[in-house]
């Protein structure tokens, strides 16, 4: 997990029909709200998370670390609303980011 301030806000949508969740990450710097971009050269390389307006927000050493961060952030939101949590190792889909669809931990 990154130690610097992280300017990310997560949106979690539950899909009861498929018993799944969709997550969208947004820039929270100055209440921006833009959907962030994730850039990398592969699953075992640095994952850079950036905002179209504010540039680089944070980075993760590899895709698994990034996905675990997203899962934990989503679970905080889900727990607050009393929803079922996302299990560790669950397949994940990040909405709004074509480069990261259907990634398995």
Short mmCIF file of N, CA, C and O in Angstrom, two decimals:
data_model
loop_
_atom_site.label_atom_id
_atom_site.label_comp_id
_atom_site.label_asym_id
_atom_site.label_seq_id
_atom_site.Cartn_x
_atom_site.Cartn_y
_atom_site.Cartn_z
N UNK A 1 0.83 -1.18 0.00
CA UNK A 1 0.00 0.00 0.00
C UNK A 1 0.88 1.25 0.00
O UNK A 1 1.84 1.32 0.75
N UNK A 2 0.53 2.24 -0.82
CA UNK A 2 1.30 3.49 -0.83
C UNK A 2 1.19 4.22 0.50
O UNK A 2 0.18 4.14 1.18
N UNK A 3 2.26 4.93 0.87
CA UNK A 3 2.27 5.65 2.14
C UNK A 3 1.98 7.13 1.97
O UNK A 3 1.64 7.80 2.93
N UNK A 4 2.15 7.66 0.76
CA UNK A 4 1.87 9.07 0.50
C UNK A 4 0.37 9.29 0.44
O UNK A 4 -0.39 8.34 0.26
N UNK A 5 -0.07 10.55 0.55
CA UNK A 5 -1.51 10.81 0.40
C UNK A 5 -1.99 10.28 -0.95
O UNK A 5 -1.32 10.46 -1.96
N UNK A 6 -3.11 9.62 -0.95
CA UNK A 6 -3.66 9.06 -2.17
C UNK A 6 -4.93 9.81 -2.49
O UNK A 6 -5.86 9.85 -1.70
N UNK A 7 -4.95 10.42 -3.66
CA UNK A 7 -6.09 11.21 -4.07
C UNK A 7 -7.02 10.38 -4.95
O UNK A 7 -7.24 10.70 -6.11
N UNK A 8 -7.53 9.29 -4.37
CA UNK A 8 -8.43 8.41 -5.10
C UNK A 8 -9.72 8.22 -4.32
O UNK A 8 -9.71 8.04 -3.11
N UNK A 9 -10.81 8.25 -5.04
CA UNK A 9 -12.12 7.95 -4.49
C UNK A 9 -12.68 6.80 -5.31
O UNK A 9 -12.48 6.75 -6.53
N UNK A 10 -13.35 5.87 -4.66
CA UNK A 10 -13.87 4.71 -5.37
C UNK A 10 -15.39 4.76 -5.42
O UNK A 10 -16.04 5.19 -4.48
N UNK A 11 -15.90 4.33 -6.56
CA UNK A 11 -17.34 4.16 -6.75
C UNK A 11 -17.55 2.66 -6.93
O UNK A 11 -16.88 2.02 -7.74
N UNK A 12 -18.44 2.09 -6.14
CA UNK A 12 -18.70 0.65 -6.20
C UNK A 12 -20.17 0.44 -6.56
O UNK A 12 -21.06 0.96 -5.88
N UNK A 13 -20.39 -0.30 -7.64
CA UNK A 13 -21.76 -0.62 -8.07
C UNK A 13 -21.96 -2.12 -7.93
O UNK A 13 -21.15 -2.90 -8.42
N UNK A 14 -23.03 -2.50 -7.26
CA UNK A 14 -23.35 -3.92 -7.08
C UNK A 14 -24.24 -4.38 -8.24
O UNK A 14 -25.16 -3.69 -8.64
N UNK A 15 -23.94 -5.57 -8.78
CA UNK A 15 -24.76 -6.20 -9.81
C UNK A 15 -25.34 -7.47 -9.19
O UNK A 15 -24.68 -8.51 -9.16
N UNK A 16 -26.57 -7.38 -8.67
CA UNK A 16 -27.19 -8.52 -8.00
C UNK A 16 -27.43 -9.68 -8.94
O UNK A 16 -27.35 -10.84 -8.53
N UNK A 17 -27.73 -9.41 -10.20
CA UNK A 17 -28.00 -10.46 -11.18
C UNK A 17 -26.80 -11.39 -11.34
O UNK A 17 -26.95 -12.61 -11.40
N UNK A 18 -25.61 -10.81 -11.40
CA UNK A 18 -24.39 -11.60 -11.61
C UNK A 18 -23.62 -11.81 -10.31
O UNK A 18 -22.53 -12.38 -10.33
N UNK A 19 -24.16 -11.33 -9.19
CA UNK A 19 -23.49 -11.41 -7.89
C UNK A 19 -22.05 -10.90 -8.00
O UNK A 19 -21.09 -11.59 -7.67
N UNK A 20 -21.93 -9.67 -8.51
CA UNK A 20 -20.61 -9.08 -8.72
C UNK A 20 -20.65 -7.59 -8.41
O UNK A 20 -21.69 -7.03 -8.10
N UNK A 21 -19.48 -6.96 -8.52
CA UNK A 21 -19.34 -5.53 -8.29
C UNK A 21 -18.54 -4.93 -9.43
O UNK A 21 -17.69 -5.59 -10.01
N UNK A 22 -18.81 -3.66 -9.72
CA UNK A 22 -17.98 -2.89 -10.64
C UNK A 22 -17.41 -1.73 -9.85
O UNK A 22 -18.13 -1.09 -9.08
N UNK A 23 -16.13 -1.47 -10.03
CA UNK A 23 -15.50 -0.37 -9.32
C UNK A 23 -14.97 0.65 -10.32
O UNK A 23 -14.48 0.28 -11.39
N UNK A 24 -15.10 1.90 -9.99
CA UNK A 24 -14.53 3.00 -10.77
C UNK A 24 -13.71 3.85 -9.83
O UNK A 24 -14.19 4.22 -8.75
N UNK A 25 -12.49 4.17 -10.23
CA UNK A 25 -11.63 5.04 -9.43
C UNK A 25 -11.67 6.45 -10.00
O UNK A 25 -11.54 6.63 -11.22
N UNK A 26 -11.83 7.42 -9.12
CA UNK A 26 -11.89 8.82 -9.51
C UNK A 26 -10.82 9.61 -8.76
O UNK A 26 -10.48 9.28 -7.62
N UNK A 27 -10.34 10.66 -9.38
CA UNK A 27 -9.41 11.57 -8.72
C UNK A 27 -10.18 12.37 -7.68
O UNK A 27 -11.25 12.90 -7.96
N UNK A 28 -9.63 12.45 -6.48
CA UNK A 28 -10.28 13.24 -5.43
C UNK A 28 -9.48 14.50 -5.09
O UNK A 28 -9.86 15.24 -4.18
N UNK A 29 -8.41 14.76 -5.84
CA UNK A 29 -7.64 15.98 -5.59
C UNK A 29 -8.51 17.18 -5.94
O UNK A 29 -9.06 17.26 -7.03
N UNK A 30 -8.67 18.09 -5.01
CA UNK A 30 -9.50 19.28 -5.18
C UNK A 30 -10.91 18.93 -5.66
O UNK A 30 -11.49 19.66 -6.46
N UNK A 31 -11.43 17.77 -5.21
CA UNK A 31 -12.78 17.32 -5.57
C UNK A 31 -12.94 17.18 -7.08
O UNK A 31 -14.01 17.46 -7.62
N UNK A 32 -11.91 16.74 -7.76
CA UNK A 32 -11.87 16.66 -9.22
C UNK A 32 -12.97 15.76 -9.79
O UNK A 32 -13.78 16.19 -10.60
N UNK A 33 -12.97 14.47 -9.43
CA UNK A 33 -13.99 13.54 -9.90
C UNK A 33 -13.70 12.85 -11.22
O UNK A 33 -14.48 11.99 -11.65
N UNK A 34 -12.62 13.19 -11.91
CA UNK A 34 -12.28 12.54 -13.19
C UNK A 34 -11.96 11.06 -12.95
O UNK A 34 -11.33 10.71 -11.95
N UNK A 35 -12.36 10.21 -13.88
CA UNK A 35 -11.95 8.80 -13.82
C UNK A 35 -10.47 8.74 -14.13
O UNK A 35 -10.00 9.38 -15.07
N UNK A 36 -9.73 7.99 -13.32
CA UNK A 36 -8.27 7.93 -13.46
C UNK A 36 -7.86 6.95 -14.55
O UNK A 36 -8.64 6.08 -14.96
N UNK A 37 -6.62 7.09 -14.99
CA UNK A 37 -6.01 6.18 -15.96
C UNK A 37 -4.99 5.32 -15.23
O UNK A 37 -4.30 5.80 -14.34
N UNK A 38 -4.88 4.07 -15.64
CA UNK A 38 -3.88 3.17 -15.09
C UNK A 38 -2.97 2.77 -16.25
O UNK A 38 -3.43 2.22 -17.24
N UNK A 39 -1.68 3.06 -16.10
CA UNK A 39 -0.71 2.75 -17.15
C UNK A 39 0.34 1.80 -16.59
O UNK A 39 0.80 1.97 -15.47
N UNK A 40 0.69 0.81 -17.41
CA UNK A 40 1.76 -0.11 -17.03
C UNK A 40 2.29 -0.80 -18.28
O UNK A 40 1.69 -0.72 -19.35
N UNK A 41 3.41 -1.48 -18.11
CA UNK A 41 3.99 -2.26 -19.19
C UNK A 41 3.77 -3.75 -18.98
O UNK A 41 4.45 -4.56 -19.59
N UNK A 42 2.84 -4.11 -18.12
CA UNK A 42 2.53 -5.52 -17.86
C UNK A 42 2.21 -5.74 -16.41
O UNK A 42 2.38 -4.86 -15.56
N UNK A 43 1.73 -6.95 -16.09
CA UNK A 43 1.26 -7.24 -14.73
C UNK A 43 2.35 -7.21 -13.65
O UNK A 43 2.04 -6.98 -12.49
N UNK A 44 3.58 -7.41 -14.01
CA UNK A 44 4.65 -7.44 -13.00
C UNK A 44 5.50 -6.18 -13.03
O UNK A 44 6.62 -6.17 -12.55
N UNK A 45 4.93 -5.12 -13.62
CA UNK A 45 5.64 -3.84 -13.68
C UNK A 45 4.87 -2.80 -12.86
O UNK A 45 3.77 -3.05 -12.38
N UNK A 46 5.44 -1.64 -12.73
CA UNK A 46 4.81 -0.56 -11.97
C UNK A 46 3.50 -0.16 -12.62
O UNK A 46 3.41 0.01 -13.84
N UNK A 47 2.47 -0.01 -11.79
CA UNK A 47 1.14 0.43 -12.21
C UNK A 47 1.01 1.89 -11.80
O UNK A 47 0.99 2.22 -10.62
N UNK A 48 0.95 2.79 -12.78
CA UNK A 48 0.86 4.22 -12.51
C UNK A 48 -0.60 4.68 -12.64
O UNK A 48 -1.24 4.43 -13.66
N UNK A 49 -1.08 5.34 -11.60
CA UNK A 49 -2.45 5.83 -11.57
C UNK A 49 -2.40 7.35 -11.71
O UNK A 49 -1.78 8.03 -10.90
N UNK A 50 -3.03 7.86 -12.78
CA UNK A 50 -2.96 9.29 -13.03
C UNK A 50 -4.32 9.87 -13.39
O UNK A 50 -5.22 9.17 -13.85
N UNK A 51 -4.43 11.15 -13.18
CA UNK A 51 -5.63 11.91 -13.50
C UNK A 51 -5.37 12.71 -14.77
O UNK A 51 -4.28 13.28 -14.92
N UNK A 52 -6.33 12.78 -15.69
CA UNK A 52 -6.14 13.59 -16.89
C UNK A 52 -5.83 15.06 -16.58
O UNK A 52 -5.12 15.72 -17.33
N UNK A 53 -6.34 15.58 -15.46
CA UNK A 53 -6.11 16.98 -15.09
C UNK A 53 -4.91 17.18 -14.16
O UNK A 53 -4.22 18.18 -14.25
N UNK A 54 -4.68 16.24 -13.23
CA UNK A 54 -3.68 16.43 -12.18
C UNK A 54 -2.41 15.60 -12.33
O UNK A 54 -1.52 15.71 -11.51
N UNK A 55 -2.35 14.77 -13.34
CA UNK A 55 -1.15 13.96 -13.55
C UNK A 55 -1.08 12.78 -12.59
O UNK A 55 -2.09 12.31 -12.07
N UNK A 56 0.14 12.32 -12.33
CA UNK A 56 0.38 11.13 -11.51
C UNK A 56 -0.16 11.33 -10.09
O UNK A 56 0.15 12.32 -9.43
N UNK A 57 -0.98 10.36 -9.65
CA UNK A 57 -1.54 10.40 -8.29
C UNK A 57 -0.82 9.44 -7.37
O UNK A 57 -0.55 9.75 -6.22
N UNK A 58 -0.51 8.24 -7.86
CA UNK A 58 0.18 7.23 -7.06
C UNK A 58 0.64 6.12 -7.99
O UNK A 58 0.30 6.10 -9.17
N UNK A 59 1.40 5.18 -7.45
CA UNK A 59 1.81 4.01 -8.23
C UNK A 59 1.91 2.80 -7.32
O UNK A 59 1.98 2.93 -6.09
N UNK A 60 1.89 1.63 -7.94
CA UNK A 60 1.95 0.35 -7.24
C UNK A 60 3.02 -0.49 -7.91
O UNK A 60 3.21 -0.41 -9.12
N UNK A 61 3.70 -1.36 -7.15
CA UNK A 61 4.81 -2.12 -7.71
C UNK A 61 4.41 -3.15 -8.78
O UNK A 61 5.23 -3.49 -9.62
N UNK A 62 3.18 -3.62 -8.73
CA UNK A 62 2.70 -4.58 -9.73
C UNK A 62 1.17 -4.63 -9.69
O UNK A 62 0.55 -4.06 -8.80
N UNK A 63 0.57 -5.29 -10.66
CA UNK A 63 -0.89 -5.31 -10.79
C UNK A 63 -1.58 -5.95 -9.59
O UNK A 63 -2.62 -5.47 -9.14
N UNK A 64 -1.01 -7.01 -9.04
CA UNK A 64 -1.64 -7.67 -7.89
C UNK A 64 -1.75 -6.70 -6.71
O UNK A 64 -2.77 -6.65 -6.04
N UNK A 65 -0.72 -5.91 -6.46
CA UNK A 65 -0.76 -4.93 -5.36
C UNK A 65 -1.82 -3.87 -5.63
O UNK A 65 -2.56 -3.47 -4.72
N UNK A 66 -1.92 -3.43 -6.87
CA UNK A 66 -2.94 -2.44 -7.22
C UNK A 66 -4.34 -3.00 -7.03
O UNK A 66 -5.20 -2.36 -6.43
N UNK A 67 -4.58 -4.22 -7.51
CA UNK A 67 -5.90 -4.83 -7.38
C UNK A 67 -6.27 -5.07 -5.92
O UNK A 67 -7.43 -4.91 -5.54
N UNK A 68 -5.30 -5.43 -5.10
CA UNK A 68 -5.57 -5.63 -3.67
C UNK A 68 -5.94 -4.29 -3.01
O UNK A 68 -6.82 -4.22 -2.17
N UNK A 69 -5.25 -3.23 -3.41
CA UNK A 69 -5.59 -1.90 -2.91
C UNK A 69 -7.04 -1.54 -3.29
O UNK A 69 -7.80 -1.07 -2.45
N UNK A 70 -7.42 -1.79 -4.54
CA UNK A 70 -8.78 -1.48 -5.00
C UNK A 70 -9.80 -2.31 -4.22
O UNK A 70 -10.83 -1.80 -3.78
N UNK A 71 -9.50 -3.59 -4.00
CA UNK A 71 -10.41 -4.45 -3.25
C UNK A 71 -10.60 -3.94 -1.83
O UNK A 71 -11.73 -3.84 -1.34
N UNK A 72 -9.52 -3.58 -1.16
CA UNK A 72 -9.61 -3.07 0.22
C UNK A 72 -10.37 -1.75 0.27
O UNK A 72 -11.20 -1.54 1.17
N UNK A 73 -10.11 -0.87 -0.69
CA UNK A 73 -10.82 0.41 -0.74
C UNK A 73 -12.31 0.19 -1.00
O UNK A 73 -13.16 0.80 -0.36
N UNK A 74 -12.63 -0.72 -1.92
CA UNK A 74 -14.03 -1.04 -2.21
C UNK A 74 -14.70 -1.65 -0.98
O UNK A 74 -15.85 -1.33 -0.67
N UNK A 75 -13.99 -2.52 -0.28
CA UNK A 75 -14.58 -3.16 0.91
C UNK A 75 -14.89 -2.17 2.02
O UNK A 75 -15.85 -2.37 2.77
N UNK A 76 -14.12 -1.10 2.13
CA UNK A 76 -14.45 -0.06 3.12
C UNK A 76 -15.81 0.56 2.78
O UNK A 76 -16.64 0.78 3.66
N UNK A 77 -16.03 0.83 1.51
CA UNK A 77 -17.31 1.39 1.06
C UNK A 77 -18.43 0.38 1.27
O UNK A 77 -19.51 0.73 1.76
N UNK A 78 -18.20 -0.87 0.89
CA UNK A 78 -19.22 -1.91 1.03
C UNK A 78 -19.56 -2.16 2.50
O UNK A 78 -20.73 -2.34 2.85
N UNK A 79 -18.56 -2.19 3.36
CA UNK A 79 -18.80 -2.43 4.78
C UNK A 79 -19.64 -1.30 5.39
O UNK A 79 -20.52 -1.56 6.21
N UNK A 80 -19.37 -0.08 4.95
CA UNK A 80 -20.11 1.06 5.48
C UNK A 80 -21.59 1.00 5.13
O UNK A 80 -22.44 1.48 5.88
N UNK A 81 -21.90 0.37 3.99
CA UNK A 81 -23.31 0.26 3.59
C UNK A 81 -23.91 -1.10 3.94
O UNK A 81 -25.05 -1.38 3.59
N UNK A 82 -23.13 -1.95 4.62
CA UNK A 82 -23.64 -3.25 5.06
C UNK A 82 -23.71 -4.30 3.96
O UNK A 82 -24.36 -5.32 4.13
N UNK A 83 -23.03 -4.05 2.84
CA UNK A 83 -23.03 -5.00 1.72
C UNK A 83 -22.01 -6.11 1.93
O UNK A 83 -21.07 -5.98 2.74
N UNK A 84 -22.18 -7.19 1.18
CA UNK A 84 -21.22 -8.29 1.15
C UNK A 84 -19.88 -7.77 0.64
O UNK A 84 -19.84 -6.93 -0.27
N UNK A 85 -18.78 -8.23 1.22
CA UNK A 85 -17.45 -7.77 0.85
C UNK A 85 -16.89 -8.59 -0.31
O UNK A 85 -17.31 -9.72 -0.55
N UNK A 86 -15.94 -8.01 -1.01
CA UNK A 86 -15.25 -8.69 -2.10
C UNK A 86 -14.15 -9.55 -1.49
O UNK A 86 -13.32 -9.06 -0.72
N UNK A 87 -14.15 -10.83 -1.83
CA UNK A 87 -13.19 -11.76 -1.26
C UNK A 87 -11.81 -11.60 -1.89
O UNK A 87 -11.69 -11.24 -3.06
N UNK A 88 -10.79 -11.91 -1.10
CA UNK A 88 -9.43 -11.88 -1.60
C UNK A 88 -9.29 -12.91 -2.72
O UNK A 88 -9.82 -14.02 -2.62
N UNK A 89 -8.63 -12.54 -3.80
CA UNK A 89 -8.43 -13.44 -4.92
C UNK A 89 -9.58 -13.47 -5.91
O UNK A 89 -9.54 -14.19 -6.89
N UNK A 90 -10.62 -12.65 -5.68
CA UNK A 90 -11.76 -12.61 -6.60
C UNK A 90 -11.31 -12.01 -7.93
O UNK A 90 -10.46 -11.13 -7.98
N UNK A 91 -11.91 -12.51 -9.02
CA UNK A 91 -11.66 -11.89 -10.33
C UNK A 91 -12.17 -10.47 -10.26
O UNK A 91 -13.12 -10.17 -9.54
N UNK A 92 -11.54 -9.56 -10.97
CA UNK A 92 -11.96 -8.16 -10.86
C UNK A 92 -12.11 -7.52 -12.23
O UNK A 92 -11.43 -7.87 -13.18
N UNK A 93 -13.01 -6.56 -12.27
CA UNK A 93 -13.20 -5.74 -13.46
C UNK A 93 -13.26 -4.30 -12.97
O UNK A 93 -14.02 -3.98 -12.07
N UNK A 94 -12.44 -3.46 -13.56
CA UNK A 94 -12.47 -2.05 -13.24
C UNK A 94 -13.23 -1.34 -14.34
O UNK A 94 -12.80 -1.34 -15.48
N UNK A 95 -14.35 -0.77 -14.01
CA UNK A 95 -15.13 -0.05 -15.00
C UNK A 95 -14.39 1.16 -15.51
O UNK A 95 -13.61 1.78 -14.80
N UNK A 96 -14.65 1.50 -16.77
CA UNK A 96 -14.07 2.71 -17.35
C UNK A 96 -12.61 2.59 -17.70
O UNK A 96 -11.97 3.57 -18.01
N UNK A 97 -12.03 1.38 -17.67
CA UNK A 97 -10.62 1.23 -18.01
C UNK A 97 -10.46 -0.04 -18.82
O UNK A 97 -10.31 -1.12 -18.28
N UNK A 98 -10.45 0.10 -20.14
CA UNK A 98 -10.40 -1.07 -21.03
C UNK A 98 -9.14 -1.91 -20.85
O UNK A 98 -9.16 -3.09 -21.13
N UNK A 99 -8.05 -1.33 -20.38
CA UNK A 99 -6.81 -2.09 -20.28
C UNK A 99 -6.80 -3.06 -19.12
O UNK A 99 -5.93 -3.91 -19.03
N UNK A 100 -7.76 -2.96 -18.19
CA UNK A 100 -7.73 -3.81 -17.02
C UNK A 100 -8.96 -4.69 -16.86
O UNK A 100 -9.28 -5.11 -15.77
N UNK A 101 -9.67 -4.99 -17.93
CA UNK A 101 -10.87 -5.82 -17.81
C UNK A 101 -10.51 -7.27 -17.53
O UNK A 101 -9.57 -7.81 -18.08
N UNK A 102 -11.30 -7.87 -16.68
CA UNK A 102 -11.22 -9.28 -16.33
C UNK A 102 -9.82 -9.73 -15.93
O UNK A 102 -9.24 -10.64 -16.50
N UNK A 103 -9.31 -9.10 -14.92
CA UNK A 103 -8.00 -9.45 -14.38
C UNK A 103 -8.21 -10.38 -13.20
O UNK A 103 -9.02 -10.11 -12.35
N UNK A 104 -7.46 -11.44 -13.16
CA UNK A 104 -7.56 -12.35 -12.02
C UNK A 104 -6.34 -12.20 -11.15
O UNK A 104 -5.23 -12.11 -11.64
N UNK A 105 -6.55 -12.17 -9.83
CA UNK A 105 -5.43 -12.08 -8.88
C UNK A 105 -4.68 -13.39 -8.85
O UNK A 105 -5.20 -14.43 -8.94
#
